[in-house]
Every structure is written in C-alpha cells, then in structure tokens.
PDB file of C-alpha atoms in Angstrom:
ATOM      1  CA  MET B 512     -19.219  46.063 -13.822  1.00 67.00           C
ATOM      2  CA  GLU B 513     -15.727  46.792 -12.424  1.00 84.00           C
ATOM      3  CA  SER B 514     -13.903  43.727 -10.855  1.00 89.00           C
ATOM      4  CA  MET B 515     -13.118  43.939  -7.229  1.00 92.00           C
ATOM      5  CA  LEU B 516     -11.055  40.713  -7.402  1.00 94.00           C
ATOM      6  CA  THR B 517      -9.600  38.834 -10.415  1.00 95.00           C
ATOM      7  CA  ILE B 518      -8.413  35.222 -10.009  1.00 95.00           C
ATOM      8  CA  ASN B 519      -6.248  33.532 -12.722  1.00 96.00           C
ATOM      9  CA  ASN B 520      -5.420  29.900 -12.744  1.00 97.00           C
ATOM     10  CA  ILE B 521      -4.985  29.399  -9.087  1.00 97.00           C
ATOM     11  CA  SER B 522      -3.847  25.877  -8.197  1.00 96.00           C
ATOM     12  CA  LYS B 523      -2.929  24.228  -4.878  1.00 96.00           C
ATOM     13  CA  SER B 524      -1.929  20.763  -3.965  1.00 94.00           C
ATOM     14  CA  TYR B 525      -1.453  19.071  -0.599  1.00 92.00           C
ATOM     15  CA  GLY B 526       0.741  16.176  -1.522  1.00 91.00           C
ATOM     16  CA  PRO B 527      -1.114  13.977  -4.112  1.00 91.00           C
ATOM     17  CA  ILE B 528      -4.383  15.805  -3.392  1.00 90.00           C
ATOM     18  CA  GLN B 529      -5.108  18.659  -5.753  1.00 92.00           C
ATOM     19  CA  ALA B 530      -7.181  21.058  -3.765  1.00 94.00           C
ATOM     20  CA  LEU B 531      -7.629  23.673  -6.619  1.00 95.00           C
ATOM     21  CA  LYS B 532      -7.044  23.145 -10.300  1.00 96.00           C
ATOM     22  CA  ASN B 533      -6.518  26.265 -12.415  1.00 96.00           C
ATOM     23  CA  VAL B 534      -9.354  28.233 -10.945  1.00 96.00           C
ATOM     24  CA  SER B 535     -10.264  31.451 -12.603  1.00 96.00           C
ATOM     25  CA  PHE B 536     -13.179  33.976 -12.124  1.00 96.00           C
ATOM     26  CA  ASP B 537     -13.884  37.619 -11.491  1.00 96.00           C
ATOM     27  CA  VAL B 538     -15.767  39.120  -8.517  1.00 96.00           C
ATOM     28  CA  PRO B 539     -17.641  42.292  -9.417  1.00 95.00           C
ATOM     29  CA  GLN B 540     -17.495  45.363  -7.242  1.00 94.00           C
ATOM     30  CA  GLY B 541     -20.485  45.776  -5.039  1.00 94.00           C
ATOM     31  CA  CYS B 542     -21.832  42.165  -5.196  1.00 96.00           C
ATOM     32  CA  VAL B 543     -22.432  39.291  -2.692  1.00 97.00           C
ATOM     33  CA  PHE B 544     -20.275  36.591  -4.254  1.00 97.00           C
ATOM     34  CA  GLY B 545     -20.780  33.048  -3.026  1.00 96.00           C
ATOM     35  CA  ILE B 546     -18.191  30.267  -3.552  1.00 96.00           C
ATOM     36  CA  LEU B 547     -20.404  27.117  -3.455  1.00 95.00           C
ATOM     37  CA  GLY B 548     -19.346  23.575  -3.094  1.00 94.00           C
ATOM     38  CA  PRO B 549     -19.423  20.554  -0.785  1.00 91.00           C
ATOM     39  CA  ASN B 550     -16.831  19.978   1.972  1.00 88.00           C
ATOM     40  CA  GLY B 551     -13.512  19.293   0.367  1.00 87.00           C
ATOM     41  CA  SER B 552     -14.249  21.238  -2.840  1.00 92.00           C
ATOM     42  CA  GLY B 553     -11.433  23.739  -2.217  1.00 94.00           C
ATOM     43  CA  LYS B 554     -13.486  26.714  -0.883  1.00 94.00           C
ATOM     44  CA  THR B 555     -11.551  27.403   2.336  1.00 92.00           C
ATOM     45  CA  THR B 556      -8.207  26.735   0.539  1.00 95.00           C
ATOM     46  CA  LEU B 557      -9.139  29.376  -2.129  1.00 96.00           C
ATOM     47  CA  LEU B 558     -10.147  31.899   0.630  1.00 95.00           C
ATOM     48  CA  GLY B 559      -6.856  31.275   2.580  1.00 93.00           C
ATOM     49  CA  ILE B 560      -4.898  32.036  -0.675  1.00 94.00           C
ATOM     50  CA  LEU B 561      -6.876  35.223  -1.375  1.00 94.00           C
ATOM     51  CA  LEU B 562      -6.153  36.422   2.239  1.00 91.00           C
ATOM     52  CA  ASP B 563      -2.435  35.463   1.971  1.00 89.00           C
ATOM     53  CA  VAL B 564      -2.755  33.027   4.621  1.00 89.00           C
ATOM     54  CA  LEU B 565      -1.870  30.148   2.159  1.00 92.00           C
ATOM     55  CA  LYS B 566       0.451  30.284  -0.843  1.00 94.00           C
ATOM     56  CA  ALA B 567      -0.761  28.978  -4.167  1.00 95.00           C
ATOM     57  CA  ASP B 568       1.372  26.557  -6.257  1.00 96.00           C
ATOM     58  CA  GLY B 569       0.417  28.379  -9.378  1.00 95.00           C
ATOM     59  CA  GLY B 570      -1.742  31.288 -10.722  1.00 94.00           C
ATOM     60  CA  THR B 571      -2.243  34.890  -9.593  1.00 93.00           C
ATOM     61  CA  TYR B 572      -4.917  37.126  -8.093  1.00 94.00           C
ATOM     62  CA  GLN B 573      -5.462  40.851  -7.819  1.00 93.00           C
ATOM     63  CA  TRP B 574      -7.550  42.792  -5.340  1.00 93.00           C
ATOM     64  CA  PHE B 575      -8.698  46.270  -6.515  1.00 90.00           C
ATOM     65  CA  GLY B 576      -6.724  45.930  -9.766  1.00 85.00           C
ATOM     66  CA  ASN B 577      -3.247  45.992  -8.393  1.00 80.00           C
ATOM     67  CA  ASP B 578      -0.644  43.637  -7.012  1.00 74.00           C
ATOM     68  CA  ASP B 579       0.023  45.231  -3.729  1.00 79.00           C
ATOM     69  CA  ALA B 580      -1.315  42.532  -1.379  1.00 76.00           C
ATOM     70  CA  VAL B 581      -0.279  44.459   1.823  1.00 79.00           C
ATOM     71  CA  ALA B 582      -2.340  47.508   0.870  1.00 82.00           C
ATOM     72  CA  ALA B 583      -5.235  45.273  -0.247  1.00 83.00           C
ATOM     73  CA  ARG B 584      -5.257  43.517   3.093  1.00 83.00           C
ATOM     74  CA  ARG B 585      -5.974  46.799   4.968  1.00 85.00           C
ATOM     75  CA  GLN B 586      -9.144  47.133   2.897  1.00 91.00           C
ATOM     76  CA  ILE B 587     -10.353  43.538   3.586  1.00 93.00           C
ATOM     77  CA  GLY B 588     -12.175  42.386   6.747  1.00 92.00           C
ATOM     78  CA  SER B 589     -12.292  38.571   7.082  1.00 92.00           C
ATOM     79  CA  LEU B 590     -13.758  35.816   9.143  1.00 90.00           C
ATOM     80  CA  LEU B 591     -12.199  32.473   8.302  1.00 84.00           C
ATOM     81  CA  GLU B 592     -12.630  30.518  11.558  1.00 76.00           C
ATOM     82  CA  THR B 593     -14.064  31.325  15.022  1.00 70.00           C
ATOM     83  CA  PRO B 594     -12.091  34.272  16.366  1.00 72.00           C
ATOM     84  CA  ASN B 595     -10.347  33.744  19.611  1.00 79.00           C
ATOM     85  CA  PHE B 596     -12.380  36.097  21.877  1.00 93.00           C
ATOM     86  CA  TYR B 597     -11.755  36.023  25.647  1.00 94.00           C
ATOM     87  CA  HIS B 598     -14.716  34.442  27.382  1.00 94.00           C
ATOM     88  CA  TYR B 599     -14.411  36.676  30.523  1.00 95.00           C
ATOM     89  CA  LEU B 600     -14.127  40.006  28.719  1.00 95.00           C
ATOM     90  CA  SER B 601     -16.968  42.106  27.358  1.00 96.00           C
ATOM     91  CA  ALA B 602     -17.771  42.633  23.592  1.00 95.00           C
ATOM     92  CA  ALA B 603     -16.288  46.053  23.692  1.00 96.00           C
ATOM     93  CA  ASP B 604     -13.102  44.928  25.399  1.00 96.00           C
ATOM     94  CA  ASN B 605     -12.686  42.063  22.965  1.00 95.00           C
ATOM     95  CA  LEU B 606     -12.945  44.440  20.058  1.00 95.00           C
ATOM     96  CA  LYS B 607     -10.379  46.736  21.628  1.00 95.00           C
ATOM     97  CA  ILE B 608      -8.013  43.783  21.614  1.00 94.00           C
ATOM     98  CA  ALA B 609      -8.904  42.874  18.075  1.00 92.00           C
ATOM     99  CA  ALA B 610      -8.312  46.635  16.936  1.00 92.00           C
ATOM    100  CA  ALA B 611      -4.935  46.605  18.627  1.00 92.00           C
ATOM    101  CA  ILE B 612      -3.891  43.307  16.874  1.00 88.00           C
ATOM    102  CA  LYS B 613      -5.100  44.659  13.501  1.00 86.00           C
ATOM    103  CA  LYS B 614      -3.670  48.164  14.153  1.00 86.00           C
ATOM    104  CA  ARG B 615      -6.761  49.680  12.999  1.00 86.00           C
ATOM    105  CA  GLY B 616     -10.337  50.518  14.110  1.00 86.00           C
ATOM    106  CA  ALA B 617      -9.762  51.464  17.780  1.00 86.00           C
ATOM    107  CA  ASP B 618     -12.099  54.383  17.387  1.00 92.00           C
ATOM    108  CA  ASP B 619     -14.552  52.344  15.444  1.00 92.00           C
ATOM    109  CA  ILE B 620     -15.943  49.998  18.175  1.00 94.00           C
ATOM    110  CA  ASP B 621     -19.261  51.700  18.898  1.00 94.00           C
ATOM    111  CA  ARG B 622     -20.007  51.955  15.204  1.00 94.00           C
ATOM    112  CA  VAL B 623     -19.402  48.142  14.466  1.00 95.00           C
ATOM    113  CA  LEU B 624     -21.386  47.119  17.457  1.00 96.00           C
ATOM    114  CA  ASP B 625     -24.206  49.227  16.269  1.00 94.00           C
ATOM    115  CA  ILE B 626     -24.143  47.717  12.815  1.00 93.00           C
ATOM    116  CA  VAL B 627     -24.413  44.161  14.181  1.00 94.00           C
ATOM    117  CA  ASN B 628     -26.988  45.170  16.686  1.00 93.00           C
ATOM    118  CA  LEU B 629     -24.998  44.363  19.853  1.00 95.00           C
ATOM    119  CA  SER B 630     -24.851  47.976  21.285  1.00 95.00           C
ATOM    120  CA  GLN B 631     -27.175  46.948  24.147  1.00 95.00           C
ATOM    121  CA  ARG B 632     -24.889  44.125  25.079  1.00 93.00           C
ATOM    122  CA  LYS B 633     -21.504  45.706  24.579  1.00 94.00           C
ATOM    123  CA  HIS B 634     -20.594  45.393  28.290  1.00 96.00           C
ATOM    124  CA  SER B 635     -21.775  41.823  28.659  1.00 95.00           C
ATOM    125  CA  LYS B 636     -19.190  39.117  28.816  1.00 95.00           C
ATOM    126  CA  PHE B 637     -18.515  37.069  25.680  1.00 95.00           C
ATOM    127  CA  GLN B 638     -19.467  33.852  27.440  1.00 94.00           C
ATOM    128  CA  THR B 639     -23.052  35.043  28.007  1.00 95.00           C
ATOM    129  CA  TYR B 640     -23.584  35.431  24.258  1.00 94.00           C
ATOM    130  CA  SER B 641     -25.716  32.972  22.121  1.00 91.00           C
ATOM    131  CA  LEU B 642     -23.972  31.403  19.104  1.00 89.00           C
ATOM    132  CA  GLY B 643     -25.726  33.922  16.854  1.00 90.00           C
ATOM    133  CA  MET B 644     -24.431  36.917  18.934  1.00 92.00           C
ATOM    134  CA  LYS B 645     -20.925  35.398  19.035  1.00 92.00           C
ATOM    135  CA  GLN B 646     -21.034  35.197  15.208  1.00 92.00           C
ATOM    136  CA  ARG B 647     -22.344  38.809  14.946  1.00 93.00           C
ATOM    137  CA  LEU B 648     -19.457  39.975  17.251  1.00 95.00           C
ATOM    138  CA  ALA B 649     -16.914  38.128  14.859  1.00 94.00           C
ATOM    139  CA  ILE B 650     -18.498  40.085  11.996  1.00 94.00           C
ATOM    140  CA  ALA B 651     -18.135  43.339  14.015  1.00 95.00           C
ATOM    141  CA  SER B 652     -14.436  42.480  14.484  1.00 95.00           C
ATOM    142  CA  ALA B 653     -14.147  41.901  10.678  1.00 94.00           C
ATOM    143  CA  LEU B 654     -15.781  45.418  10.227  1.00 94.00           C
ATOM    144  CA  LEU B 655     -13.166  47.323  12.281  1.00 94.00           C
ATOM    145  CA  GLY B 656     -11.424  49.914  10.153  1.00 92.00           C
ATOM    146  CA  ASN B 657     -14.254  50.193   7.599  1.00 92.00           C
ATOM    147  CA  PRO B 658     -13.094  47.587   5.010  1.00 93.00           C
ATOM    148  CA  LYS B 659     -14.227  47.702   1.388  1.00 93.00           C
ATOM    149  CA  VAL B 660     -14.606  43.886   1.161  1.00 95.00           C
ATOM    150  CA  LEU B 661     -15.656  41.159   3.687  1.00 95.00           C
ATOM    151  CA  VAL B 662     -14.536  37.509   3.200  1.00 96.00           C
ATOM    152  CA  PHE B 663     -16.455  35.026   5.220  1.00 94.00           C
ATOM    153  CA  ASP B 664     -16.024  31.154   5.316  1.00 93.00           C
ATOM    154  CA  GLU B 665     -19.422  29.415   6.163  1.00 92.00           C
ATOM    155  CA  PRO B 666     -20.806  32.405   8.080  1.00 92.00           C
ATOM    156  CA  THR B 667     -23.938  30.564   9.281  1.00 91.00           C
ATOM    157  CA  ASN B 668     -22.398  27.327  10.124  1.00 89.00           C
ATOM    158  CA  GLY B 669     -23.638  25.784  13.440  1.00 87.00           C
ATOM    159  CA  LEU B 670     -26.287  28.373  13.946  1.00 89.00           C
ATOM    160  CA  ASP B 671     -29.947  27.855  14.753  1.00 90.00           C
ATOM    161  CA  PRO B 672     -32.511  29.131  12.253  1.00 91.00           C
ATOM    162  CA  ALA B 673     -32.975  32.427  14.009  1.00 90.00           C
ATOM    163  CA  GLY B 674     -29.218  32.943  14.032  1.00 89.00           C
ATOM    164  CA  ILE B 675     -28.999  32.047  10.379  1.00 91.00           C
ATOM    165  CA  ALA B 676     -31.700  34.635   9.520  1.00 92.00           C
ATOM    166  CA  GLU B 677     -29.822  37.295  11.483  1.00 91.00           C
ATOM    167  CA  ILE B 678     -26.454  36.625   9.695  1.00 92.00           C
ATOM    168  CA  ARG B 679     -28.205  36.573   6.292  1.00 93.00           C
ATOM    169  CA  GLU B 680     -30.024  39.832   6.893  1.00 93.00           C
ATOM    170  CA  LEU B 681     -26.778  41.424   8.306  1.00 93.00           C
ATOM    171  CA  ILE B 682     -24.861  40.430   5.077  1.00 94.00           C
ATOM    172  CA  ASN B 683     -27.596  41.976   2.873  1.00 94.00           C
ATOM    173  CA  ARG B 684     -27.513  45.119   4.956  1.00 93.00           C
ATOM    174  CA  LEU B 685     -23.734  45.384   4.654  1.00 94.00           C
ATOM    175  CA  ASN B 686     -23.889  44.944   0.926  1.00 95.00           C
ATOM    176  CA  GLU B 687     -26.616  47.724   0.638  1.00 94.00           C
ATOM    177  CA  GLN B 688     -24.056  49.972   2.276  1.00 92.00           C
ATOM    178  CA  GLY B 689     -21.630  49.314  -0.600  1.00 93.00           C
ATOM    179  CA  ILE B 690     -19.437  46.547   0.880  1.00 94.00           C
ATOM    180  CA  THR B 691     -18.573  43.754  -1.453  1.00 96.00           C
ATOM    181  CA  VAL B 692     -18.995  40.342   0.344  1.00 96.00           C
ATOM    182  CA  VAL B 693     -17.253  37.023  -0.692  1.00 97.00           C
ATOM    183  CA  MET B 694     -18.458  34.095   1.164  1.00 96.00           C
ATOM    184  CA  ALA B 695     -17.938  30.383   1.039  1.00 95.00           C
ATOM    185  CA  SER B 696     -20.999  28.107   1.575  1.00 94.00           C
ATOM    186  CA  HIS B 697     -21.971  24.530   1.055  1.00 92.00           C
ATOM    187  CA  LEU B 698     -25.681  25.411   1.033  1.00 91.00           C
ATOM    188  CA  LEU B 699     -27.342  26.102  -2.308  1.00 89.00           C
ATOM    189  CA  ASP B 700     -30.291  27.663  -0.504  1.00 90.00           C
ATOM    190  CA  GLU B 701     -28.076  30.097   1.335  1.00 91.00           C
ATOM    191  CA  VAL B 702     -26.354  31.225  -1.894  1.00 92.00           C
ATOM    192  CA  GLU B 703     -29.737  31.611  -3.636  1.00 91.00           C
ATOM    193  CA  LYS B 704     -31.093  33.765  -0.721  1.00 91.00           C
ATOM    194  CA  VAL B 705     -28.060  36.003  -0.078  1.00 94.00           C
ATOM    195  CA  CYS B 706     -25.769  35.984  -3.140  1.00 96.00           C
ATOM    196  CA  THR B 707     -25.968  37.917  -6.384  1.00 96.00           C
ATOM    197  CA  HIS B 708     -23.106  35.978  -8.000  1.00 96.00           C
ATOM    198  CA  VAL B 709     -21.749  32.498  -7.521  1.00 96.00           C
ATOM    199  CA  ALA B 710     -18.807  30.186  -8.433  1.00 96.00           C
ATOM    200  CA  ILE B 711     -19.482  26.472  -8.057  1.00 95.00           C
ATOM    201  CA  LEU B 712     -16.423  24.365  -7.023  1.00 95.00           C
ATOM    202  CA  LYS B 713     -16.262  20.589  -6.950  1.00 94.00           C
ATOM    203  CA  ARG B 714     -13.096  18.716  -6.062  1.00 93.00           C
ATOM    204  CA  GLY B 715     -10.942  21.707  -6.885  1.00 94.00           C
ATOM    205  CA  ASP B 716     -12.474  22.385 -10.301  1.00 94.00           C
ATOM    206  CA  LEU B 717     -14.466  25.453 -11.112  1.00 95.00           C
ATOM    207  CA  LEU B 718     -17.737  24.154 -12.744  1.00 93.00           C
ATOM    208  CA  LEU B 719     -19.556  27.456 -13.367  1.00 92.00           C
ATOM    209  CA  SER B 720     -19.416  31.141 -12.288  1.00 94.00           C
ATOM    210  CA  GLY B 721     -21.593  34.174 -12.878  1.00 94.00           C
ATOM    211  CA  PRO B 722     -24.774  35.808 -11.770  1.00 94.00           C
ATOM    212  CA  VAL B 723     -26.667  33.501  -9.329  1.00 93.00           C
ATOM    213  CA  ASN B 724     -29.922  33.357 -11.369  1.00 90.00           C
ATOM    214  CA  GLU B 725     -28.153  32.293 -14.638  1.00 89.00           C
ATOM    215  CA  VAL B 726     -25.699  29.832 -12.940  1.00 86.00           C
ATOM    216  CA  ILE B 727     -28.456  28.125 -10.783  1.00 79.00           C
ATOM    217  CA  ARG B 728     -30.725  27.861 -13.755  1.00 76.00           C
ATOM    218  CA  SER B 729     -28.065  26.135 -15.871  1.00 71.00           C
ATOM    219  CA  GLU B 730     -27.514  23.684 -12.922  1.00 64.00           C
ATOM    220  CA  ASP B 731     -31.190  22.639 -12.922  1.00 59.00           C
TER     221      ASP B 731
END
C-alpha cells in the first residue's frame, strides 16, 4: 500500500521537556490512521508539525511523496482546535468566510454541508447549534476545496454519546469516499471502532505502529 505520509525521526522539545523523541512511521493511502496516547504523549505536537504550524527540532516528513509543503497543505483539510465561527452568522455564511480565508472552496459550501448532514440548518445561526452540529460544521470547513487528507485532533472530545456516534459515522463515510483520515485520540475504544491503522505514543516515544488489529492484539 502506498504511503500518503512518511515521518522520519521527528523530535521536538519544549525546554527540558522532550515532547517527541525520534518518531517514525508511515501512513498508508486510504486508511483511517489513529495516533493514540494519553494527554501529554505528544499527539497534538506531532499534528502541529505535520501541518506546518510547529517546527520540529529534528527529523523530516513528506506528504504525497514530495517535499513541497505548500502544495501538500492545499490537499489537506484540518481541525486542530475549535474553529472561530461567528455566533450570530449562519452556517453557510461562516463557511463563506472560512473559504475566503483558505482561498479555496467558495463554490463548495452546499456540497460540504450536505456531506455533514447540515443542509436543512444552513441558514440557522451558529449559536443555535448543538455541540455535535458545531463539530460537524467544523468538519465541513475542513472539507472545503475537496482535500485528499483530513487531519483531526480529538474530533469527538466533549461530545455526548449521540454526537460521538455521528462524528465516528461521518469519519467512516468520508474514508469510504477515498479520503485518508489522520486523527489523534486518547480513547482506545475510538481507535478500535474507527481506525484501520494506529501509532501509539507515550511521553513522546513511539511504542508501536501498524494495522489496528495487530497493534491492539500485541498490547493485550
């Protein structure tokens, strides 16, 4: 299986704290790849580096087999923290602003709202949305411009069971459409239910990586 992302010996320190220690693994094309670990294991730092928000102290990574980070970024949709949507604007108007900031996806708004099942509520103000709907709108924003890869940091955090189920089902649906998904989670249960592949981090060290069924079995 071809690699969508290759990570080689990524390291990152914050003063005396080593957040990542020579982490290396491959993300196969077309998979749902979970980066699993407790809070403080380096997951969010790693995603920040892969999205060019943070700089690594050492190591390299390649998206799509080349070093052009700018071109790669155009093919990646991401959700690292709660987006700054405007409470008094509708979902559609918030996405128009997001598309203008990204410089892509202005003609894509109806399509992405349909994918996340918010078409009926596109003219409702953001402040009237449930937490699950807000998260689905954030995923719609990440989908603007039809990216090949989606990168999510704890996409079900803070949601009730119904919201969690909706987001998990949405991730599976997006993956069935051929999108590679990379997601950080501290929940083993989530990774087992949603992901095909996993890398397990603990205090900045990579413990294991590979197909979920093999990795989880070796953890038992």
